[in-house]
C-alpha cells in the first residue's frame, strides 16, 4: 500500500522545467557559473555571477533562468560526464563559439496535499468570519460621516 502511495505522489509531484540555453560566446570571457559535479552525471549550478549566463538570465523570462539549484544536463549535446562537459565549456569559451546548455531548473516546491472537502469548507467559513468585522466597521464609519455632515449643515 505504501509503495502505491509513494509512486502516486512521485507522479503527481511537479517536475522541474527543462530548456535549452544557447549562449553566444563572441566577446565573452566566461560563462559566469560556479558548478559542482559530485553526482557524476550533471553540473550542479552553485552560483551565477557576471558572464554569458547572467546576460542570458537578464534577457529571458524567469522560467528560463539558469540559477542556483539548476542542473546542466548537457553541453553542446555531450552529457553524462560532468568533468568533460566543464572542459568543453572552457574550450568553447576560448574559441568564442556558441555554447548550448540543456538545463533542468531547480527543484520545485512540493505540491500542497489535496484538501478534504471538510477542510476546504472550514477555510471558506473562516474567511467569511474575517470579513464580517470589516463590514461592521465600514458601516460605523459611514454613520459617523453622515452625523458630521448633518452637524456642518446645522452650523451654517
PDB file of N, CA and C in Angstrom, residues 3-15:
ATOM      1  N   UNK A   3       3.900   1.635  -1.042  1.00  0.00           N
ATOM      2  CA  UNK A   3       4.590   1.786  -2.325  1.00  0.00           C
ATOM      3  C   UNK A   3       3.675   2.428  -3.360  1.00  0.00           C
ATOM      4  N   UNK A   4       2.396   2.048  -3.342  1.00  0.00           N
ATOM      5  CA  UNK A   4       1.436   2.634  -4.280  1.00  0.00           C
ATOM      6  C   UNK A   4       1.298   4.123  -4.044  1.00  0.00           C
ATOM      7  N   UNK A   5       1.215   4.501  -2.749  1.00  0.00           N
ATOM      8  CA  UNK A   5       1.081   5.924  -2.415  1.00  0.00           C
ATOM      9  C   UNK A   5       2.324   6.698  -2.839  1.00  0.00           C
ATOM     10  N   UNK A   6       3.491   6.125  -2.589  1.00  0.00           N
ATOM     11  CA  UNK A   6       4.744   6.800  -2.954  1.00  0.00           C
ATOM     12  C   UNK A   6       4.834   6.977  -4.467  1.00  0.00           C
ATOM     13  N   UNK A   7       4.461   5.936  -5.215  1.00  0.00           N
ATOM     14  CA  UNK A   7       4.502   6.021  -6.676  1.00  0.00           C
ATOM     15  C   UNK A   7       3.520   7.070  -7.183  1.00  0.00           C
ATOM     16  N   UNK A   8       2.332   7.109  -6.593  1.00  0.00           N
ATOM     17  CA  UNK A   8       1.323   8.089  -6.988  1.00  0.00           C
ATOM     18  C   UNK A   8       1.808   9.508  -6.674  1.00  0.00           C
ATOM     19  N   UNK A   9       2.421   9.695  -5.516  1.00  0.00           N
ATOM     20  CA  UNK A   9       2.930  11.020  -5.128  1.00  0.00           C
ATOM     21  C   UNK A   9       4.050  11.459  -6.066  1.00  0.00           C
ATOM     22  N   UNK A  10       4.907  10.516  -6.454  1.00  0.00           N
ATOM     23  CA  UNK A  10       6.008  10.852  -7.363  1.00  0.00           C
ATOM     24  C   UNK A  10       5.484  11.298  -8.720  1.00  0.00           C
ATOM     25  N   UNK A  11       4.415  10.637  -9.199  1.00  0.00           N
ATOM     26  CA  UNK A  11       3.829  11.038 -10.486  1.00  0.00           C
ATOM     27  C   UNK A  11       3.153  12.398 -10.384  1.00  0.00           C
ATOM     28  N   UNK A  12       2.544  12.677  -9.240  1.00  0.00           N
ATOM     29  CA  UNK A  12       1.796  13.920  -9.069  1.00  0.00           C
ATOM     30  C   UNK A  12       2.710  15.103  -8.755  1.00  0.00           C
ATOM     31  N   UNK A  13       3.922  14.842  -8.254  1.00  0.00           N
ATOM     32  CA  UNK A  13       4.830  15.920  -7.862  1.00  0.00           C
ATOM     33  C   UNK A  13       5.246  16.718  -9.096  1.00  0.00           C
ATOM     34  N   UNK A  14       5.283  18.038  -8.975  1.00  0.00           N
ATOM     35  CA  UNK A  14       5.701  18.850 -10.113  1.00  0.00           C
ATOM     36  C   UNK A  14       7.163  18.577 -10.461  1.00  0.00           C
ATOM     37  N   UNK A  15       7.447  18.539 -11.741  1.00  0.00           N
ATOM     38  CA  UNK A  15       8.811  18.276 -12.182  1.00  0.00           C
ATOM     39  C   UNK A  15       9.477  19.576 -12.602  1.00  0.00           C
TER      40      UNK A  15
END
